[in-house]
PDB file of C-alpha atoms in Angstrom:
ATOM      1  CA  MET P   1     108.951  73.749 100.823  1.00 75.00           C
ATOM      2  CA  ARG P   2     111.635  74.685 103.360  1.00 87.00           C
ATOM      3  CA  PRO P   3     112.427  78.405 103.192  1.00 94.00           C
ATOM      4  CA  VAL P   4     115.774  79.738 104.425  1.00 95.00           C
ATOM      5  CA  GLU P   5     116.385  83.077 106.068  1.00 96.00           C
ATOM      6  CA  GLY P   6     117.747  85.485 103.479  1.00 97.00           C
ATOM      7  CA  GLU P   7     116.246  83.538 100.604  1.00 97.00           C
ATOM      8  CA  VAL P   8     115.227  85.864  97.743  1.00 98.00           C
ATOM      9  CA  LEU P   9     111.862  85.270  96.097  1.00 98.00           C
ATOM     10  CA  PRO P  10     111.530  85.317  92.289  1.00 98.00           C
ATOM     11  CA  THR P  11     110.374  88.755  91.196  1.00 98.00           C
ATOM     12  CA  HIS P  12     106.959  89.259  89.590  1.00 97.00           C
ATOM     13  CA  THR P  13     106.181  92.052  87.100  1.00 98.00           C
ATOM     14  CA  ILE P  14     102.743  93.561  86.424  1.00 97.00           C
ATOM     15  CA  GLU P  15     101.662  96.128  83.872  1.00 97.00           C
ATOM     16  CA  VAL P  16      98.874  98.086  85.548  1.00 98.00           C
ATOM     17  CA  ASP P  17      96.281  99.499  83.212  1.00 97.00           C
ATOM     18  CA  VAL P  18      93.098 101.579  83.544  1.00 97.00           C
ATOM     19  CA  ALA P  19      90.890  98.530  83.257  1.00 96.00           C
ATOM     20  CA  GLN P  20      92.606  96.790  86.134  1.00 96.00           C
ATOM     21  CA  VAL P  21      92.486  99.829  88.399  1.00 97.00           C
ATOM     22  CA  VAL P  22      88.739 100.281  87.762  1.00 97.00           C
ATOM     23  CA  ALA P  23      87.889  96.601  87.859  1.00 96.00           C
ATOM     24  CA  SER P  24      89.696  96.026  91.112  1.00 95.00           C
ATOM     25  CA  ALA P  25      88.144  99.153  92.717  1.00 95.00           C
ATOM     26  CA  ALA P  26      84.723  97.906  91.588  1.00 95.00           C
ATOM     27  CA  ALA P  27      85.414  94.427  92.957  1.00 94.00           C
ATOM     28  CA  THR P  28      86.141  95.903  96.392  1.00 94.00           C
ATOM     29  CA  TRP P  29      83.276  98.468  96.266  1.00 92.00           C
ATOM     30  CA  THR P  30      85.845 101.304  96.635  1.00 90.00           C
ATOM     31  CA  PHE P  31      84.205 103.796  94.297  1.00 88.00           C
ATOM     32  CA  PHE P  32      86.470 106.654  95.387  1.00 86.00           C
ATOM     33  CA  GLY P  33      87.441 109.327  92.945  1.00 89.00           C
ATOM     34  CA  GLY P  34      91.123 108.523  93.061  1.00 92.00           C
ATOM     35  CA  HIS P  35      90.452 104.994  91.718  1.00 95.00           C
ATOM     36  CA  ILE P  36      87.962 105.790  88.980  1.00 95.00           C
ATOM     37  CA  ASP P  37      88.249 109.478  88.025  1.00 95.00           C
ATOM     38  CA  ALA P  38      91.479 110.692  86.403  1.00 95.00           C
ATOM     39  CA  ASP P  39      90.641 114.382  87.078  1.00 95.00           C
ATOM     40  CA  TYR P  40      90.078 113.634  90.779  1.00 91.00           C
ATOM     41  CA  ALA P  41      93.331 111.671  90.941  1.00 93.00           C
ATOM     42  CA  ARG P  42      95.236 114.540  89.340  1.00 93.00           C
ATOM     43  CA  ARG P  43      93.795 116.948  91.844  1.00 87.00           C
ATOM     44  CA  GLN P  44      95.427 114.628  94.387  1.00 82.00           C
ATOM     45  CA  ASN P  45      98.724 115.114  92.570  1.00 86.00           C
ATOM     46  CA  ARG P  46      98.573 111.643  91.067  1.00 91.00           C
ATOM     47  CA  ARG P  47      99.678 110.796  87.505  1.00 93.00           C
ATOM     48  CA  HIS P  48      96.529 108.820  86.856  1.00 96.00           C
ATOM     49  CA  ILE P  49      93.874 106.777  88.653  1.00 97.00           C
ATOM     50  CA  TYR P  50      95.552 104.506  91.214  1.00 97.00           C
ATOM     51  CA  LEU P  51      94.952 101.070  92.688  1.00 97.00           C
ATOM     52  CA  ALA P  52      92.811 100.863  95.812  1.00 94.00           C
ATOM     53  CA  THR P  53      94.202  99.409  99.006  1.00 91.00           C
ATOM     54  CA  GLY P  54      92.410  96.077  98.788  1.00 94.00           C
ATOM     55  CA  PRO P  55      93.773  95.201  95.326  1.00 97.00           C
ATOM     56  CA  ILE P  56      97.285  96.211  96.355  1.00 96.00           C
ATOM     57  CA  LEU P  57      97.091  93.917  99.382  1.00 95.00           C
ATOM     58  CA  GLY P  58      95.755  91.192  97.086  1.00 97.00           C
ATOM     59  CA  LEU P  59      98.710  91.555  94.765  1.00 98.00           C
ATOM     60  CA  VAL P  60     101.163  91.355  97.659  1.00 98.00           C
ATOM     61  CA  ASP P  61      99.401  88.348  99.236  1.00 98.00           C
ATOM     62  CA  SER P  62      99.261  86.542  95.927  1.00 98.00           C
ATOM     63  CA  TYR P  63     102.932  87.168  95.224  1.00 98.00           C
ATOM     64  CA  VAL P  64     104.095  85.613  98.509  1.00 98.00           C
ATOM     65  CA  THR P  65     101.532  82.752  98.453  1.00 97.00           C
ATOM     66  CA  ARG P  66     102.570  81.895  94.884  1.00 96.00           C
ATOM     67  CA  TRP P  67     106.047  81.166  96.327  1.00 97.00           C
ATOM     68  CA  ALA P  68     105.096  79.752  99.739  1.00 96.00           C
ATOM     69  CA  GLY P  69     102.357  77.450  98.486  1.00 95.00           C
ATOM     70  CA  TRP P  70      98.730  78.352  97.619  1.00 95.00           C
ATOM     71  CA  ASP P  71      97.383  76.991 100.890  1.00 89.00           C
ATOM     72  CA  ALA P  72      99.853  78.839 103.057  1.00 96.00           C
ATOM     73  CA  PHE P  73      97.746  80.740 105.601  1.00 97.00           C
ATOM     74  CA  LEU P  74      98.342  84.437 105.999  1.00 98.00           C
ATOM     75  CA  ARG P  75      98.586  85.156 109.711  1.00 98.00           C
ATOM     76  CA  LYS P  76      99.916  88.717 109.806  1.00 98.00           C
ATOM     77  CA  ARG P  77     100.500  91.468 107.249  1.00 98.00           C
ATOM     78  CA  LYS P  78     101.987  94.905 107.765  1.00 97.00           C
ATOM     79  CA  VAL P  79     102.022  97.167 104.728  1.00 94.00           C
ATOM     80  CA  ALA P  80     103.025 100.807 104.225  1.00 92.00           C
ATOM     81  CA  MET P  81     101.862 102.573 101.090  1.00 89.00           C
ATOM     82  CA  ARG P  82     104.647 105.006  99.995  1.00 90.00           C
ATOM     83  CA  GLU P  83     103.536 105.965  96.505  1.00 92.00           C
ATOM     84  CA  SER P  84     100.394 105.292  94.575  1.00 94.00           C
ATOM     85  CA  ILE P  85     100.374 102.624  91.907  1.00 97.00           C
ATOM     86  CA  CYS P  86      98.831 104.310  88.878  1.00 97.00           C
ATOM     87  CA  ALA P  87      97.368 103.114  85.621  1.00 97.00           C
ATOM     88  CA  GLY P  88     100.271 103.028  83.179  1.00 97.00           C
ATOM     89  CA  ASP P  89     102.802 101.917  85.756  1.00 97.00           C
ATOM     90  CA  VAL P  90     104.849  98.705  85.459  1.00 98.00           C
ATOM     91  CA  ILE P  91     105.502  97.366  88.912  1.00 98.00           C
ATOM     92  CA  GLU P  92     107.879  94.677  90.123  1.00 98.00           C
ATOM     93  CA  LEU P  93     107.215  92.729  93.371  1.00 98.00           C
ATOM     94  CA  GLN P  94     110.324  91.663  95.249  1.00 98.00           C
ATOM     95  CA  GLY P  95     110.608  89.559  98.337  1.00 98.00           C
ATOM     96  CA  GLN P  96     113.099  88.180 100.835  1.00 98.00           C
ATOM     97  CA  VAL P  97     112.740  85.797 103.745  1.00 98.00           C
ATOM     98  CA  LEU P  98     113.295  87.680 107.030  1.00 98.00           C
ATOM     99  CA  GLY P  99     112.895  84.629 109.273  1.00 97.00           C
ATOM    100  CA  VAL P 100     111.629  81.096 109.701  1.00 97.00           C
ATOM    101  CA  ASP P 101     109.995  79.772 112.832  1.00 96.00           C
ATOM    102  CA  ASP P 102     110.163  75.985 112.637  1.00 93.00           C
ATOM    103  CA  ALA P 103     108.317  75.471 115.926  1.00 94.00           C
ATOM    104  CA  ALA P 104     105.381  77.632 114.809  1.00 94.00           C
ATOM    105  CA  GLY P 105     105.665  76.481 111.180  1.00 95.00           C
ATOM    106  CA  THR P 106     105.731  80.081 109.935  1.00 97.00           C
ATOM    107  CA  VAL P 107     107.809  82.176 107.587  1.00 98.00           C
ATOM    108  CA  THR P 108     108.125  85.974 107.557  1.00 98.00           C
ATOM    109  CA  VAL P 109     108.800  87.637 104.245  1.00 98.00           C
ATOM    110  CA  ALA P 110     109.633  91.280 103.426  1.00 98.00           C
ATOM    111  CA  VAL P 111     107.940  92.467 100.245  1.00 98.00           C
ATOM    112  CA  THR P 112     108.693  95.596  98.238  1.00 98.00           C
ATOM    113  CA  VAL P 113     106.769  96.868  95.222  1.00 98.00           C
ATOM    114  CA  VAL P 114     108.773  99.176  92.953  1.00 98.00           C
ATOM    115  CA  ASN P 115     107.538 101.016  89.825  1.00 97.00           C
ATOM    116  CA  HIS P 116     109.251 101.522  86.489  1.00 97.00           C
ATOM    117  CA  MET P 117     110.586 104.909  87.648  1.00 96.00           C
ATOM    118  CA  GLY P 118     112.378 103.366  90.629  1.00 95.00           C
ATOM    119  CA  GLY P 119     109.740 104.522  93.127  1.00 96.00           C
ATOM    120  CA  ARG P 120     109.188 102.315  96.140  1.00 97.00           C
ATOM    121  CA  CYS P 121     105.438 102.103  96.164  1.00 96.00           C
ATOM    122  CA  VAL P 122     104.738  99.500  98.926  1.00 96.00           C
ATOM    123  CA  GLU P 123     106.816  98.006 101.668  1.00 97.00           C
ATOM    124  CA  GLY P 124     105.433  95.140 103.658  1.00 97.00           C
ATOM    125  CA  GLU P 125     106.078  92.228 105.945  1.00 98.00           C
ATOM    126  CA  LEU P 126     103.972  89.055 105.784  1.00 98.00           C
ATOM    127  CA  THR P 127     103.922  86.102 108.157  1.00 98.00           C
ATOM    128  CA  LEU P 128     102.413  82.870 106.795  1.00 98.00           C
ATOM    129  CA  SER P 129     101.823  79.455 108.191  1.00 97.00           C
ATOM    130  CA  LEU P 130     103.396  77.029 105.754  1.00 94.00           C
ATOM    131  CA  PRO P 131     101.424  74.179 104.245  1.00 85.00           C
ATOM    132  CA  GLU P 132     102.356  70.851 105.768  1.00 75.00           C
ATOM    133  CA  GLY P 133     104.654  68.635 103.745  1.00 58.00           C
TER     134      GLY P 133
ATOM    135  CA  MET E   1      79.726 119.345 107.034  1.00 76.00           C
ATOM    136  CA  THR E   2      81.011 116.742 104.557  1.00 74.00           C
ATOM    137  CA  ALA E   3      83.608 117.314 101.898  1.00 70.00           C
ATOM    138  CA  GLY E   4      85.039 115.657  98.845  1.00 66.00           C
ATOM    139  CA  ASP E   5      83.936 112.559  96.985  1.00 57.00           C
ATOM    140  CA  TYR E   6      84.510 110.430 100.074  1.00 69.00           C
ATOM    141  CA  GLY E   7      81.882 112.326 102.017  1.00 78.00           C
ATOM    142  CA  LEU E   8      84.418 113.032 104.731  1.00 88.00           C
ATOM    143  CA  ASN E   9      83.076 114.509 107.911  1.00 91.00           C
ATOM    144  CA  VAL E  10      84.921 117.818 108.224  1.00 92.00           C
ATOM    145  CA  GLY E  11      85.622 119.250 111.655  1.00 93.00           C
ATOM    146  CA  THR E  12      88.387 120.572 113.846  1.00 94.00           C
ATOM    147  CA  TYR E  13      91.329 118.600 115.234  1.00 95.00           C
ATOM    148  CA  GLU E  14      89.828 119.022 118.706  1.00 96.00           C
ATOM    149  CA  GLU E  15      86.515 117.536 117.578  1.00 95.00           C
ATOM    150  CA  GLY E  16      88.447 114.574 116.158  1.00 95.00           C
ATOM    151  CA  LEU E  17      90.423 114.028 119.358  1.00 96.00           C
ATOM    152  CA  ALA E  18      87.151 113.679 121.259  1.00 95.00           C
ATOM    153  CA  HIS E  19      86.664 110.348 119.410  1.00 94.00           C
ATOM    154  CA  VAL E  20      89.940 108.806 120.547  1.00 96.00           C
ATOM    155  CA  GLY E  21      89.349 105.625 122.583  1.00 94.00           C
ATOM    156  CA  ARG E  22      85.558 105.625 121.943  1.00 92.00           C
ATOM    157  CA  PRO E  23      84.375 102.282 120.327  1.00 91.00           C
ATOM    158  CA  SER E  24      82.034 102.694 117.381  1.00 89.00           C
ATOM    159  CA  GLU E  25      78.633 101.059 117.102  1.00 88.00           C
ATOM    160  CA  VAL E  26      78.903  97.627 115.491  1.00 92.00           C
ATOM    161  CA  ARG E  27      78.533  97.833 111.732  1.00 90.00           C
ATOM    162  CA  PHE E  28      77.206  94.835 109.733  1.00 92.00           C
ATOM    163  CA  ALA E  29      78.025  93.798 106.176  1.00 93.00           C
ATOM    164  CA  ASP E  30      75.258  94.344 103.602  1.00 91.00           C
ATOM    165  CA  VAL E  31      76.057  90.988 102.015  1.00 94.00           C
ATOM    166  CA  GLU E  32      77.527  87.649 103.009  1.00 97.00           C
ATOM    167  CA  VAL E  33      81.036  86.833 101.855  1.00 98.00           C
ATOM    168  CA  ASN E  34      80.053  85.482  98.439  1.00 98.00           C
ATOM    169  CA  THR E  35      81.554  83.656  95.462  1.00 98.00           C
ATOM    170  CA  ALA E  36      80.664  86.191  92.791  1.00 97.00           C
ATOM    171  CA  MET E  37      82.573  89.001  94.467  1.00 97.00           C
ATOM    172  CA  VAL E  38      85.504  86.726  95.225  1.00 98.00           C
ATOM    173  CA  ARG E  39      85.758  85.740  91.567  1.00 98.00           C
ATOM    174  CA  GLN E  40      85.514  89.368  90.496  1.00 97.00           C
ATOM    175  CA  PHE E  41      88.335  90.295  92.857  1.00 98.00           C
ATOM    176  CA  VAL E  42      90.770  87.491  91.964  1.00 98.00           C
ATOM    177  CA  SER E  43      90.073  88.052  88.276  1.00 97.00           C
ATOM    178  CA  ALA E  44      90.692  91.781  88.571  1.00 97.00           C
ATOM    179  CA  ILE E  45      94.061  91.259  90.242  1.00 97.00           C
ATOM    180  CA  GLN E  46      94.849  88.132  88.192  1.00 96.00           C
ATOM    181  CA  ASP E  47      95.371  85.896  91.221  1.00 97.00           C
ATOM    182  CA  PRO E  48      95.466  82.255  90.071  1.00 97.00           C
ATOM    183  CA  ASN E  49      95.316  80.720  93.540  1.00 98.00           C
ATOM    184  CA  PRO E  50      93.171  77.628  92.960  1.00 98.00           C
ATOM    185  CA  LEU E  51      91.684  77.901  96.457  1.00 98.00           C
ATOM    186  CA  TYR E  52      89.754  80.974  95.212  1.00 98.00           C
ATOM    187  CA  TRP E  53      88.638  79.343  91.973  1.00 98.00           C
ATOM    188  CA  ASP E  54      87.848  75.719  92.982  1.00 98.00           C
ATOM    189  CA  ASP E  55      85.301  75.431  95.751  1.00 97.00           C
ATOM    190  CA  ARG E  56      85.739  71.666  96.138  1.00 98.00           C
ATOM    191  CA  LEU E  57      89.533  72.090  96.565  1.00 97.00           C
ATOM    192  CA  ALA E  58      89.018  74.900  99.077  1.00 98.00           C
ATOM    193  CA  THR E  59      86.548  72.720 101.059  1.00 98.00           C
ATOM    194  CA  GLU E  60      89.022  69.882 101.105  1.00 97.00           C
ATOM    195  CA  ARG E  61      91.952  72.023 102.184  1.00 96.00           C
ATOM    196  CA  CYS E  62      90.306  74.763 104.278  1.00 96.00           C
ATOM    197  CA  GLY E  63      86.968  73.310 105.386  1.00 97.00           C
ATOM    198  CA  SER E  64      84.901  75.541 103.087  1.00 98.00           C
ATOM    199  CA  PRO E  65      85.202  77.892 100.114  1.00 98.00           C
ATOM    200  CA  ILE E  66      87.155  80.939 101.157  1.00 98.00           C
ATOM    201  CA  ALA E  67      87.807  84.555 100.242  1.00 98.00           C
ATOM    202  CA  PRO E  68      91.164  86.319  99.994  1.00 98.00           C
ATOM    203  CA  PRO E  69      92.200  88.198 103.154  1.00 97.00           C
ATOM    204  CA  ALA E  70      92.653  91.337 101.023  1.00 97.00           C
ATOM    205  CA  THR E  71      88.873  91.478 100.519  1.00 97.00           C
ATOM    206  CA  LEU E  72      88.247  91.810 104.264  1.00 96.00           C
ATOM    207  CA  VAL E  73      87.478  95.550 104.366  1.00 92.00           C
ATOM    208  CA  SER E  74      85.345  95.456 101.243  1.00 94.00           C
ATOM    209  CA  TRP E  75      82.789  93.147 102.881  1.00 95.00           C
ATOM    210  CA  LEU E  76      82.165  95.912 105.377  1.00 91.00           C
ATOM    211  CA  THR E  77      81.904  98.644 102.774  1.00 88.00           C
ATOM    212  CA  ASN E  78      78.256  99.516 102.989  1.00 82.00           C
ATOM    213  CA  LEU E  79      76.067 100.112  99.963  1.00 84.00           C
ATOM    214  CA  ARG E  80      75.575 103.812  99.304  1.00 78.00           C
ATOM    215  CA  TRP E  81      71.884 103.550  98.421  1.00 82.00           C
ATOM    216  CA  ARG E  82      69.182 101.274  99.676  1.00 83.00           C
ATOM    217  CA  PRO E  83      65.517 101.190  98.734  1.00 87.00           C
ATOM    218  CA  ASP E  84      64.164 100.716 102.223  1.00 82.00           C
ATOM    219  CA  ASP E  85      63.543 103.278 104.962  1.00 70.00           C
ATOM    220  CA  ALA E  86      66.255 101.933 107.263  1.00 66.00           C
ATOM    221  CA  PRO E  87      68.671 104.612 108.444  1.00 65.00           C
ATOM    222  CA  PRO E  88      71.903 104.543 106.523  1.00 65.00           C
ATOM    223  CA  PRO E  89      74.536 102.413 108.240  1.00 65.00           C
ATOM    224  CA  ALA E  90      77.059 104.186 110.424  1.00 66.00           C
ATOM    225  CA  GLU E  91      79.963 105.372 108.306  1.00 70.00           C
ATOM    226  CA  ALA E  92      83.432 103.891 108.770  1.00 75.00           C
ATOM    227  CA  LEU E  93      85.419 105.819 111.342  1.00 80.00           C
ATOM    228  CA  LEU E  94      88.095 106.645 108.785  1.00 81.00           C
ATOM    229  CA  VAL E  95      85.446 108.818 107.103  1.00 83.00           C
ATOM    230  CA  ALA E  96      83.178 109.687 110.029  1.00 88.00           C
ATOM    231  CA  VAL E  97      85.668 111.077 112.522  1.00 93.00           C
ATOM    232  CA  PRO E  98      85.466 114.856 112.142  1.00 94.00           C
ATOM    233  CA  LEU E  99      88.816 116.327 111.048  1.00 95.00           C
ATOM    234  CA  PRO E 100      90.077 119.070 108.759  1.00 94.00           C
ATOM    235  CA  GLY E 101      90.422 117.949 105.138  1.00 92.00           C
ATOM    236  CA  ASN E 102      88.549 117.191 101.936  1.00 89.00           C
ATOM    237  CA  SER E 103      90.512 114.066 100.930  1.00 87.00           C
ATOM    238  CA  MET E 104      92.229 111.060 102.318  1.00 87.00           C
ATOM    239  CA  ILE E 105      94.929 108.474 101.486  1.00 84.00           C
ATOM    240  CA  ASN E 106      95.641 105.148 103.130  1.00 81.00           C
ATOM    241  CA  VAL E 107      99.145 105.250 104.579  1.00 86.00           C
ATOM    242  CA  SER E 108      99.596 101.854 106.230  1.00 87.00           C
ATOM    243  CA  SER E 109      97.659  98.796 107.125  1.00 86.00           C
ATOM    244  CA  GLU E 110      98.415  96.050 109.656  1.00 95.00           C
ATOM    245  CA  ILE E 111      96.338  92.974 110.147  1.00 97.00           C
ATOM    246  CA  GLU E 112      96.287  89.745 112.100  1.00 98.00           C
ATOM    247  CA  LEU E 113      94.036  86.940 110.903  1.00 98.00           C
ATOM    248  CA  PHE E 114      92.688  84.156 113.098  1.00 98.00           C
ATOM    249  CA  ASP E 115      90.768  82.199 110.466  1.00 98.00           C
ATOM    250  CA  HIS E 116      89.959  82.201 106.782  1.00 98.00           C
ATOM    251  CA  LEU E 117      87.245  84.446 105.484  1.00 98.00           C
ATOM    252  CA  ARG E 118      84.558  81.896 104.538  1.00 98.00           C
ATOM    253  CA  ILE E 119      81.868  82.025 101.891  1.00 98.00           C
ATOM    254  CA  GLY E 120      78.634  82.610 103.791  1.00 98.00           C
ATOM    255  CA  ASP E 121      80.212  84.735 106.574  1.00 98.00           C
ATOM    256  CA  ARG E 122      78.107  87.737 107.476  1.00 97.00           C
ATOM    257  CA  LEU E 123      80.828  89.888 108.993  1.00 98.00           C
ATOM    258  CA  ASN E 124      80.547  92.734 111.418  1.00 96.00           C
ATOM    259  CA  VAL E 125      83.093  95.252 112.653  1.00 95.00           C
ATOM    260  CA  VAL E 126      83.690  97.405 115.689  1.00 95.00           C
ATOM    261  CA  GLU E 127      86.183 100.256 115.291  1.00 93.00           C
ATOM    262  CA  GLU E 128      88.024 102.531 117.619  1.00 95.00           C
ATOM    263  CA  VAL E 129      90.189 105.563 117.012  1.00 95.00           C
ATOM    264  CA  GLU E 130      93.584 104.816 118.538  1.00 95.00           C
ATOM    265  CA  SER E 131      95.265 108.179 117.823  1.00 96.00           C
ATOM    266  CA  ILE E 132      95.262 111.326 115.685  1.00 97.00           C
ATOM    267  CA  SER E 133      98.470 113.218 114.963  1.00 97.00           C
ATOM    268  CA  GLU E 134      98.877 116.974 114.997  1.00 96.00           C
ATOM    269  CA  GLU E 135      98.749 118.678 111.637  1.00 95.00           C
ATOM    270  CA  LYS E 136     101.609 117.719 109.343  1.00 94.00           C
ATOM    271  CA  GLN E 137     102.700 119.062 105.955  1.00 91.00           C
ATOM    272  CA  THR E 138     103.041 116.123 103.520  1.00 88.00           C
ATOM    273  CA  GLN E 139     103.728 115.626  99.859  1.00 83.00           C
ATOM    274  CA  VAL E 140     100.044 115.589  99.000  1.00 81.00           C
ATOM    275  CA  GLY E 141      98.898 118.343 101.341  1.00 85.00           C
ATOM    276  CA  ARG E 142      98.611 119.325 104.990  1.00 90.00           C
ATOM    277  CA  GLY E 143      96.631 117.020 107.240  1.00 94.00           C
ATOM    278  CA  HIS E 144      96.376 114.670 110.177  1.00 96.00           C
ATOM    279  CA  PHE E 145      97.298 110.959 110.452  1.00 96.00           C
ATOM    280  CA  LEU E 146      94.337 109.038 111.849  1.00 96.00           C
ATOM    281  CA  THR E 147      94.897 105.523 113.270  1.00 95.00           C
ATOM    282  CA  VAL E 148      91.817 103.252 113.597  1.00 94.00           C
ATOM    283  CA  VAL E 149      91.717  99.732 115.052  1.00 95.00           C
ATOM    284  CA  ALA E 150      88.988  97.472 113.693  1.00 95.00           C
ATOM    285  CA  ARG E 151      87.878  94.019 114.964  1.00 97.00           C
ATOM    286  CA  PHE E 152      86.042  91.836 112.488  1.00 98.00           C
ATOM    287  CA  ARG E 153      83.787  88.984 113.640  1.00 98.00           C
ATOM    288  CA  ARG E 154      81.525  86.499 111.933  1.00 98.00           C
ATOM    289  CA  GLN E 155      77.896  85.963 112.831  1.00 97.00           C
ATOM    290  CA  SER E 156      78.827  83.472 115.555  1.00 97.00           C
ATOM    291  CA  GLY E 157      80.806  86.239 117.319  1.00 97.00           C
ATOM    292  CA  GLU E 158      84.093  84.538 116.522  1.00 97.00           C
ATOM    293  CA  LEU E 159      86.927  87.033 115.973  1.00 98.00           C
ATOM    294  CA  VAL E 160      88.198  86.585 112.414  1.00 98.00           C
ATOM    295  CA  ALA E 161      90.672  89.467 112.127  1.00 98.00           C
ATOM    296  CA  GLU E 162      92.032  92.573 113.822  1.00 97.00           C
ATOM    297  CA  GLN E 163      93.252  95.483 111.657  1.00 94.00           C
ATOM    298  CA  ARG E 164      95.033  98.754 112.287  1.00 94.00           C
ATOM    299  CA  ASN E 165      94.815 101.395 109.565  1.00 90.00           C
ATOM    300  CA  VAL E 166      96.617 104.728 109.343  1.00 92.00           C
ATOM    301  CA  MET E 167      94.900 107.208 107.074  1.00 92.00           C
ATOM    302  CA  LEU E 168      96.021 110.676 106.149  1.00 94.00           C
ATOM    303  CA  ARG E 169      93.100 113.104 106.174  1.00 94.00           C
ATOM    304  CA  PHE E 170      94.211 116.238 104.298  1.00 93.00           C
ATOM    305  CA  TRP E 171      93.351 119.312 102.269  1.00 89.00           C
ATOM    306  CA  THR E 172      94.030 119.041  98.563  1.00 81.00           C
ATOM    307  CA  GLU E 173      96.266 121.698  97.005  1.00 72.00           C
ATOM    308  CA  ASP E 174      93.410 123.200  95.002  1.00 71.00           C
ATOM    309  CA  HIS E 175      91.442 123.694  98.156  1.00 70.00           C
ATOM    310  CA  ASP E 176      94.337 125.505  99.810  1.00 61.00           C
ATOM    311  CA  ALA E 177      94.961 127.539  96.647  1.00 57.00           C
ATOM    312  CA  ALA E 178      91.349 128.678  96.691  1.00 60.00           C
ATOM    313  CA  GLY E 179      91.980 130.123 100.179  1.00 54.00           C
TER     314      GLY E 179
END
C-alpha cells in the first residue's frame, strides 16, 4: 500500500463490555482494582471498570496495523490517556496519516479514540515500517 | 507504608525526588514470552492479526512467532505470590517510588521498539525515574506526575524496547474527604 499524507483511515467501532475489560486485564496480569472492581473504579470517579493500558495500546496498534498491513512493524508509539474507557462505552477509533517517509519506508499516523458521549479518550501517534510490496 | 490496592509505596514528595536519576536493579520476567498468554491477549481485544494466531506465518514473515508490542509491560509484571523462599522481586518504580497518594492512573506512554517481542524471550527491565512534578490538582484528585524510563532487553542483552511512562500518583477523593 502507498499511504498519502492527510489520508483518513476507515473508522472502527467497538462496544466495550465488562467481560472484555476483565479478560484483557487478566491477559496482561493487571489485576488492579480499577480494571476488575466496580466499587474501586467508582471511588476513582469512574463510571465503571475501565480498560487497562496494555489492552488500550493493543486496540490502537491493531487499528492501525489493520490498515497498514498486518506485518507492518511498529517502530514508535506515543499515546496520551485522556479519559478512561469503561465497560458500557462504545468507542470509535479514528486515524489520519501525518506523514510518509519514503526513504525510511515508514508512515506516521495520528489516532484518536472517542467514546459515545463525545469524550476524547486516547490520542496517539504511531510510526510503522510498511511491509514491502 | 503502602496504600491502596496497588500497594503503592507512600512517602513525601522529597522522598520521591531522591529517586530521580537513580537506575533500578534489573528486574526479570517470571515467564518467557509465551503463546498461551499471547492468544489470551489477542482474543480479549479481538485482534485478528494472523501473525499472532499462525506461528508458521509469523516464522516465515518475522523469523519466529511473535507477541504484540502492547503486551511488553505485562511480561515484566511479576507474580504476586510464589511458593519458594526467594525474596519478592523488586516492585516496578511506578509503584515503588515513595510519593503521596493511595491510587494511580497512567497518563501517557511513549515507546520505541527495536525488534519484535519473540516467543521464548525472557525479558528484563531496568527503570529510572526521569522526573516528578510538584503537586497538582487534577480531575481525579491531587497528586504528582511521575515519569519513568524503562529499557527492556532479552536474555542475550539485546535492547528490544525503550519506554517512557507518565503516571499520576494521587489521593482519591474519599481519602481526602476522610481528612
